[in-house]
Short mmCIF file of C-alpha atoms in Angstrom, two decimals:
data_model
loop_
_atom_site.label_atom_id
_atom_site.label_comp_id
_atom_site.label_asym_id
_atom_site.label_seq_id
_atom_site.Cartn_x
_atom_site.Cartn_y
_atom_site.Cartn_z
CA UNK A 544 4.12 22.63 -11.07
CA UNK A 545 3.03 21.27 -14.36
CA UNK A 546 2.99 17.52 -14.69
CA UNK A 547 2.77 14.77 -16.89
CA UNK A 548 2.29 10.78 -16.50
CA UNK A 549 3.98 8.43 -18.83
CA UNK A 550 2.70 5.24 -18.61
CA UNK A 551 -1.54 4.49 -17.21
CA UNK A 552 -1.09 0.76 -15.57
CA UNK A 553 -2.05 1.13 -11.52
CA UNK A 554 0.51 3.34 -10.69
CA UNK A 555 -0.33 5.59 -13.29
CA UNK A 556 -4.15 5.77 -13.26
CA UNK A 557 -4.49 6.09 -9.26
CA UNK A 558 -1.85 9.00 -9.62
CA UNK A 559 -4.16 10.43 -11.75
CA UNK A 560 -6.93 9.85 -9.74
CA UNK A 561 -4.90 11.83 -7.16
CA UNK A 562 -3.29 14.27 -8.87
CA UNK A 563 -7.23 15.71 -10.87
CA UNK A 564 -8.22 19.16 -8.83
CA UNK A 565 -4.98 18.93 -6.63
CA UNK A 566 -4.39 22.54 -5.51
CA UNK A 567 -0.54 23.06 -5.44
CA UNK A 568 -0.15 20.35 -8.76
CA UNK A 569 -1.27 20.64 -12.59
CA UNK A 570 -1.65 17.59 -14.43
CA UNK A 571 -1.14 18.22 -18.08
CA UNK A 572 -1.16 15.22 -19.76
CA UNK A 573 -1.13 11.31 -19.97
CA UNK A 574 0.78 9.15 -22.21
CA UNK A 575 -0.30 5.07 -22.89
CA UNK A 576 -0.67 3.22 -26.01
CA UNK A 577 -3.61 1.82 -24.94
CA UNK A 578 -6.62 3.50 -26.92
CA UNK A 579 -8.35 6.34 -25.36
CA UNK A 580 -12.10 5.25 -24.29
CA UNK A 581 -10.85 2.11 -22.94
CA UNK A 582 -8.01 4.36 -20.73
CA UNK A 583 -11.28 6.64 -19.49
CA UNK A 584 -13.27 3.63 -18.44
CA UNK A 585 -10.14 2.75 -16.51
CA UNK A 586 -9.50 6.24 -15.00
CA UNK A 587 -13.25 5.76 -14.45
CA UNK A 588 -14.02 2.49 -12.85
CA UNK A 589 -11.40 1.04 -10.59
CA UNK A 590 -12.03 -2.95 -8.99
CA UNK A 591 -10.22 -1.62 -5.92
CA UNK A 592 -10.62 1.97 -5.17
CA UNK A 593 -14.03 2.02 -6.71
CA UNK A 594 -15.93 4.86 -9.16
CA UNK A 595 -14.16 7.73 -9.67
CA UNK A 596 -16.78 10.15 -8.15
CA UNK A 597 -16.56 12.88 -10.90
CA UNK A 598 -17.55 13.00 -14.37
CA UNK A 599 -14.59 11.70 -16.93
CA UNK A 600 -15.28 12.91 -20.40
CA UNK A 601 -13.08 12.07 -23.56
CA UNK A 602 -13.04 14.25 -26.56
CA UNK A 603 -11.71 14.15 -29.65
CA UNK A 604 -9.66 10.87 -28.28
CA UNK A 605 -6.90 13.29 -27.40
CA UNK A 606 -7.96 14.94 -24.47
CA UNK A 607 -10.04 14.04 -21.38
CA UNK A 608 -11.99 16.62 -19.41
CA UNK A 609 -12.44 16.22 -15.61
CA UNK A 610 -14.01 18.95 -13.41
CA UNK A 611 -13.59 21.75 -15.44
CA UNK A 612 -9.78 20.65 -16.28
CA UNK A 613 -8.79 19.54 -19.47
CA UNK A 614 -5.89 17.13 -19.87
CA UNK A 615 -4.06 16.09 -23.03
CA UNK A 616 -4.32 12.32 -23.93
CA UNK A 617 -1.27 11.20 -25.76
CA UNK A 618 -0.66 7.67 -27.73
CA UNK A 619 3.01 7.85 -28.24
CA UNK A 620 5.10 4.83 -27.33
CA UNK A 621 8.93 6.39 -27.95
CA UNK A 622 9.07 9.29 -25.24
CA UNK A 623 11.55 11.20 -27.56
CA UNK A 624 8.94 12.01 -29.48
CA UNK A 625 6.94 13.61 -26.83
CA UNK A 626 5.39 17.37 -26.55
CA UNK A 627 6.93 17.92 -23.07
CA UNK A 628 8.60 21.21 -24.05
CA UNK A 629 5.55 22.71 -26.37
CA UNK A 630 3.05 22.25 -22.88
CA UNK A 631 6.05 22.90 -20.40
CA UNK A 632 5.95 20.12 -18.48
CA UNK A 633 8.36 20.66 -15.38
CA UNK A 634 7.81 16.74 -14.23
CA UNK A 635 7.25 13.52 -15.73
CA UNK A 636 6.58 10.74 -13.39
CA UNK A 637 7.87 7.46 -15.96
CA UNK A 638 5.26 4.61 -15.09
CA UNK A 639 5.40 2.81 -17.72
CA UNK A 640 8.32 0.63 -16.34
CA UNK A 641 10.18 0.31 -19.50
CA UNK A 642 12.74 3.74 -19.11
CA UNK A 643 14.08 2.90 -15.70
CA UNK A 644 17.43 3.41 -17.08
CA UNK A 645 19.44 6.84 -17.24
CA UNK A 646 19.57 6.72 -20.45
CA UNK A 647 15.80 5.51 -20.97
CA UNK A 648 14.37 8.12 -18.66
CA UNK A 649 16.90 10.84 -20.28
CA UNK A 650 15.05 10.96 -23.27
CA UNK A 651 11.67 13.20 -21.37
CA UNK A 652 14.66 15.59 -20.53
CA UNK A 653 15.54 15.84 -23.99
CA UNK A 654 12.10 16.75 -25.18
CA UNK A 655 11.45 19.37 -22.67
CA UNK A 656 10.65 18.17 -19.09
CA UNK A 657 12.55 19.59 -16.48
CA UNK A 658 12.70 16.10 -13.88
CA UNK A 659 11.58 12.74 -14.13
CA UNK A 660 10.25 10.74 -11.16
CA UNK A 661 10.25 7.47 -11.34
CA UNK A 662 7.61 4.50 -10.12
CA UNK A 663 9.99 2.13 -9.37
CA UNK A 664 13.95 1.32 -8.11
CA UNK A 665 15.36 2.23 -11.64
CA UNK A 666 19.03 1.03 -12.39
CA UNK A 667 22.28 1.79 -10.40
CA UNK A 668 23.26 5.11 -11.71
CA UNK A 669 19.67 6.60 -10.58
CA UNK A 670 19.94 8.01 -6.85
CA UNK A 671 17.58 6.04 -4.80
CA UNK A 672 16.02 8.35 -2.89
CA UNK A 673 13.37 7.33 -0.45
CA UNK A 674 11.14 10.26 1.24
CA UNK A 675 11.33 10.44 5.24
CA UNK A 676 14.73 8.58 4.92
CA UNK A 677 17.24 10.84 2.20
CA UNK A 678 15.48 13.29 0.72
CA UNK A 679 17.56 15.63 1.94
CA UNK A 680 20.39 14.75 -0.92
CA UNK A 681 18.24 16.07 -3.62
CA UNK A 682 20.20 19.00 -5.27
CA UNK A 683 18.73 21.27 -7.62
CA UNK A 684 21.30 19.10 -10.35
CA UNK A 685 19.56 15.79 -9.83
CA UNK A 686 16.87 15.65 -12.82
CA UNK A 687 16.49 11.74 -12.32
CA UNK A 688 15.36 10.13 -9.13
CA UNK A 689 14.13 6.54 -7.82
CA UNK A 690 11.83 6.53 -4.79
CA UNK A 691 12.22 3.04 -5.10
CA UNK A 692 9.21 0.52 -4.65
CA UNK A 693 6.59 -0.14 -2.35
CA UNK A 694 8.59 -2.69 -0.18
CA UNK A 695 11.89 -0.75 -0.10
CA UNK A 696 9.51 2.04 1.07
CA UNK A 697 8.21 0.30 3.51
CA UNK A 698 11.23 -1.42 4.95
CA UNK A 699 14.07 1.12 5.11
CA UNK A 700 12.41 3.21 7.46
CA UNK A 701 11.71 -0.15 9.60
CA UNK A 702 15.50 -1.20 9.56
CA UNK A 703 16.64 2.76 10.15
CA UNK A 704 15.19 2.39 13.50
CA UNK A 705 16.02 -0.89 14.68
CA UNK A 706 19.25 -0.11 13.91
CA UNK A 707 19.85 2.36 16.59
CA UNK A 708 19.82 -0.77 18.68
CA UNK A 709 21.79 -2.31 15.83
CA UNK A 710 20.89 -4.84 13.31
CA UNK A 711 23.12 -8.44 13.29
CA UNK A 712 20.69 -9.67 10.46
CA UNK A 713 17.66 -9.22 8.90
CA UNK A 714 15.47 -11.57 6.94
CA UNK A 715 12.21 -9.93 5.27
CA UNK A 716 9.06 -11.53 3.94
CA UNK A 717 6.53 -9.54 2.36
CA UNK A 718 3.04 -11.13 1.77
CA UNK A 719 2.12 -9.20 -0.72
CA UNK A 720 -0.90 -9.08 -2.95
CA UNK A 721 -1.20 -9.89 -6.25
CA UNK A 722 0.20 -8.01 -9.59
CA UNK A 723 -0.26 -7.04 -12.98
CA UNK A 724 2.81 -8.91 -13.73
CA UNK A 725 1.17 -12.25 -12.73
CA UNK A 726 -1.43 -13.91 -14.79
CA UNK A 727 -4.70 -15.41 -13.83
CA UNK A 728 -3.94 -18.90 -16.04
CA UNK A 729 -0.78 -20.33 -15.64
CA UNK A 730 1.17 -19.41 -18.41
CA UNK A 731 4.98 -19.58 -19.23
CA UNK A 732 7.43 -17.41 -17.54
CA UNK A 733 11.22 -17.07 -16.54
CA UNK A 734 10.28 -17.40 -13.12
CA UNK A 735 8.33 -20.92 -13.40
CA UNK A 736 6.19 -19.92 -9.79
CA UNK A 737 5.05 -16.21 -10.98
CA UNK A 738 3.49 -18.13 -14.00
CA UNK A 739 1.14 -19.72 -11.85
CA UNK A 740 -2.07 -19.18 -11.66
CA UNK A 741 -2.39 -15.76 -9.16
CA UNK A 742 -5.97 -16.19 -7.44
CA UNK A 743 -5.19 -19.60 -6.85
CA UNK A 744 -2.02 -20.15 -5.01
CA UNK A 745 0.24 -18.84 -2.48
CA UNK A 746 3.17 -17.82 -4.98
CA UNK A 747 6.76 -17.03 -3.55
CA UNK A 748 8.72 -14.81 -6.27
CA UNK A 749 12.44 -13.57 -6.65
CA UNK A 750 13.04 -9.31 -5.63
CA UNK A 751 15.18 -7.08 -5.55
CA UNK A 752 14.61 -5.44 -2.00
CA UNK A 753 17.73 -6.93 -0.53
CA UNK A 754 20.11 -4.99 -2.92
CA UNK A 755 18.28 -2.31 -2.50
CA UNK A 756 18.62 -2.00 1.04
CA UNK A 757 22.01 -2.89 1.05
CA UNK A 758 22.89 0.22 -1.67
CA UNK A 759 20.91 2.60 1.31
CA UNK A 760 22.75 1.04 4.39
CA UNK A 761 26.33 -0.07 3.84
CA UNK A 762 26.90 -0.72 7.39
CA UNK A 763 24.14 -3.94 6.50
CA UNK A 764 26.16 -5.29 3.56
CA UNK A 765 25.26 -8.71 3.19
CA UNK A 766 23.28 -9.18 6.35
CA UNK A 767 19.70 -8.45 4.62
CA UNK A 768 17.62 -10.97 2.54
CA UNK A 769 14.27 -10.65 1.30
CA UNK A 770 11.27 -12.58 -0.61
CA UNK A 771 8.03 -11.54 -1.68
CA UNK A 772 5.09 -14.00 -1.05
CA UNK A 773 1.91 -13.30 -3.24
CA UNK A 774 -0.70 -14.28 -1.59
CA UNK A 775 -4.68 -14.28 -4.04
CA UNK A 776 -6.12 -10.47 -2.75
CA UNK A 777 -6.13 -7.66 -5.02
CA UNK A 778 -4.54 -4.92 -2.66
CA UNK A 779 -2.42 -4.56 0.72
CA UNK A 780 0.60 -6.36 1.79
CA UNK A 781 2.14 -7.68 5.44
CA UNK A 782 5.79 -6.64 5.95
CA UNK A 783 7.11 -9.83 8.12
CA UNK A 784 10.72 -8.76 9.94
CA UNK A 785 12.37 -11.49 11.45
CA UNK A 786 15.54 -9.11 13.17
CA UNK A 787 18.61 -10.36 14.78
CA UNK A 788 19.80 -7.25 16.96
CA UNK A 789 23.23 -6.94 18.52
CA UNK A 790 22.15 -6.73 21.74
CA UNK A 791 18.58 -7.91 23.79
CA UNK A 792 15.50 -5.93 24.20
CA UNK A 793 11.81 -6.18 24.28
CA UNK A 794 8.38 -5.91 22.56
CA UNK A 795 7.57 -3.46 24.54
CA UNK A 796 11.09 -1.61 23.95
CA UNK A 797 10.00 -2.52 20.27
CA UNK A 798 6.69 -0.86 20.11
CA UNK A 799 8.01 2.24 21.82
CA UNK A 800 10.37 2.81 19.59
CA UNK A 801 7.96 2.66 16.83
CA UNK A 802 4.77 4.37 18.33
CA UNK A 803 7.39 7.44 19.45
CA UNK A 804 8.75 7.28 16.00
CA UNK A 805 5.05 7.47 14.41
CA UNK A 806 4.32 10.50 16.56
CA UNK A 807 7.22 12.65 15.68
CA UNK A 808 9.48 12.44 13.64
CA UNK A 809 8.14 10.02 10.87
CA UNK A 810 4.18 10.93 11.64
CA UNK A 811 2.76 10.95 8.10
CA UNK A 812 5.07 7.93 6.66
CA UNK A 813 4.91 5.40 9.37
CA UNK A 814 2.37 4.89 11.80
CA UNK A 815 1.51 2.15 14.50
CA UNK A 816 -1.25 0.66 15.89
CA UNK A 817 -2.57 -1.91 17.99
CA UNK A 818 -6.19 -2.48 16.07
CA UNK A 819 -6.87 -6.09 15.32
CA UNK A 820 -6.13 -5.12 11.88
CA UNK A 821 -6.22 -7.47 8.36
CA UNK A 822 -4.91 -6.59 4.69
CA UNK A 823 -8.55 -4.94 3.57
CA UNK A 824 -8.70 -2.25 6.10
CA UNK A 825 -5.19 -0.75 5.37
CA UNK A 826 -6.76 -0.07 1.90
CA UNK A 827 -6.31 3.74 1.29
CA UNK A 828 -4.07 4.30 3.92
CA UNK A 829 -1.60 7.05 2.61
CA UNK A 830 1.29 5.70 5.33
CA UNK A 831 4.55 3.52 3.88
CA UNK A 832 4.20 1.00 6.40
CA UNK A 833 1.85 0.66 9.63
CA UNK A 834 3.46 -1.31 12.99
CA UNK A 835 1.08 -3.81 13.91
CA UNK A 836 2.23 -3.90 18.09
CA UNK A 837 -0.55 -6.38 18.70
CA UNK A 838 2.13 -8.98 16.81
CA UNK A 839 5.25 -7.87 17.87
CA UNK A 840 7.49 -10.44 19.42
CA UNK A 841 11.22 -10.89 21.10
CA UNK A 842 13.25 -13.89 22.42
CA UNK A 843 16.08 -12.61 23.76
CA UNK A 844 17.63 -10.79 20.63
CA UNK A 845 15.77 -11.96 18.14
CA UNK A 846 12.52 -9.77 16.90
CA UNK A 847 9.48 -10.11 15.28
CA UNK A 848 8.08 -7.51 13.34
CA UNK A 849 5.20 -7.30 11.71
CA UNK A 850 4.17 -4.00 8.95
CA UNK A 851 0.89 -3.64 6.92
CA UNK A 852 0.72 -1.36 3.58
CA UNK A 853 -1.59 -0.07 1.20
CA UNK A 854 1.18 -0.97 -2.10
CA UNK A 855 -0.59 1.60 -4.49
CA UNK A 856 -1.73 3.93 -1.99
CA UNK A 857 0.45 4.48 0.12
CA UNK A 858 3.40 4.40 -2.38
CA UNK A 859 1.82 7.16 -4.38
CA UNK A 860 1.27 9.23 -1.37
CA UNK A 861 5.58 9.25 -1.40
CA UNK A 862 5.49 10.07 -5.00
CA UNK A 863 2.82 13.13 -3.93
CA UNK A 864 5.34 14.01 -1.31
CA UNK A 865 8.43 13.95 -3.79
CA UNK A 866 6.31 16.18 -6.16
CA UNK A 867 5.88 18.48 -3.08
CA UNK A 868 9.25 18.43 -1.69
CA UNK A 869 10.67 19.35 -4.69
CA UNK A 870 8.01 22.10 -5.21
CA UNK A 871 9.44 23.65 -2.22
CA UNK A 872 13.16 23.24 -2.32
CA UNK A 873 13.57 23.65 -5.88
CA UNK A 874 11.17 25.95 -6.28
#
């Protein structure tokens, strides 16, 4: 499977970092406006994940060599104008997070590549796909898929499972660290509190994850809502569940749900634990979300759930699955 990356922000770059010497996957070629050496020094050095252990050499400014493999480096901005067909590239994953539309990611199709995975929820008329939860509804017609975000990764699989006991309500908080989308001087924005300064306050922002929850379980219409608190670290997040179920249980009916769940037939995309765990030590950690059973908590039917995540890592290890998955069924 030959593959190529449009957009280098974090998404991009740690798929790269993934993706260089992977057996089963080829990466091809990388697309960013950004000029070249300052893209390799990023592929290089990384304030989170650390040196990249091997040797990254540009040449020419158009392509980079790593380990023996040579990868083309690309400068266009309009993806219609893209070599996809000429190095047959059968994937694209779009991380640029400006073609999240049909019609935006379309145009990779039209130069050549075969499917288009997004880094994000894209708009409505993109199946949202999440892996562990509805893979299975990939056909070998869908060219365009969302494996949604980070959080909706994270939560769906949280909200599957409690809703075998059934869900009255569900109210989700995710501390989450902060982004490239925030600034580190306050500056102006449309949402006045994500122009604040990000290594300096606790910042609550406006998402999405409600509606996209709702579009992947209709029986919760209107019963989910959802913020994101950014909170001044550079990586990991803290899923907080506050769950109204229909009927009572316990934390320990909780937990054994989830560590059962983590040991069969989700092992590899949820996990649980009862380590005396904070945000730093989750970093790396391939899983969507990890139950923390040390802080679980019921009164009567009301339930407290709490979820760490790795949001890069562990939302590029879905995106690795995807590639895989569709590897295998679609051949």
């Amino acid at each position: 499977m030959r593959i190529a990356i449009n957009g280098m922000g974090r998404i991009g770059r740690l798929l790269f970092r993934r993706l260089v010497g992977h057996e089963a996957i080829e990466l091809v070629a990388i697309n960013d406006i950004m000029e070249p050496d300052n893209l390799a020094y990023l592929l290089k050095y990384d304030s989170v994940y650390g040196t990249f252990p091997d040797p990254i050499t540009l040449q020419d400014d158009d392509r980079l060599l790593v380990n023996g493999q040579s990868i083309a480096v690309l400068q266009e901005p309009d993806p219609i104008k893209l070599p996809w067909k000429a190095l047959g590239v059968d994937v694209v994953l779009e991380c640029s997070g400006r073609f999240t539309s049909r019609a935006g990611a379309s145009a990779h199709l039209a130069v050549g590549a075969k499917k288009v995975l997004l880094s994000t929820t894209g708009s409505p008329e993109i199946p949202l796909m999440i892996y562990g939860f509805n893979q299975h509804l990939l056909t070998p017609e869908t060219d365009i898929i969302s494996p949604g975000g980070c959080m909706t990764n994270c939560s769906t699989h949280i909200l599957y499972l409690l809703n075998s006991i059934g869900i009255e309500s569900a109210h989700i908080n995710v501390l989450h660290s902060y982004t490239s989308r925030q600034g580190i001087v306050d500056a102006q924005h449309k949402q006045f509190r994500r122009g604040r300064a990000a290594a300096e306050s606790i910042i609550p922002v406006e998402i999405d994850l409600a509606h996209s929850l709702e579009n992947l379980f209709s029986v919760l219409q209107n019963r989910i809502a959802a913020v994101s608190t950014r909170v001044p670290v550079a990586n990991g997040a803290l899923a907080d569940f506050t769950i109204q179920l229909k009927q009572p249980t316990t934390a320990m009916e909780i937990n054994q749900l989830f560590r059962t769940a983590a040991a069969k037939e989700y092992k590899g995309i949820l996990d649980y634990t009862e380590e005396q765990l904070v945000s730093l030590d989750i970093k790396g950690n391939t899983h969507s979300c990890i139950v923390d059973g040390t802080l679980t908590s019921v009164v009567g039917n009301h339930v407290k759930l709490i979820t760490w995540f790795d949001n890069e890592f562990g939302y590029t290890s879905r995106m690795l699955d995807w590639l895989l998955y569709w590897k295998r069924v679609l051949g």
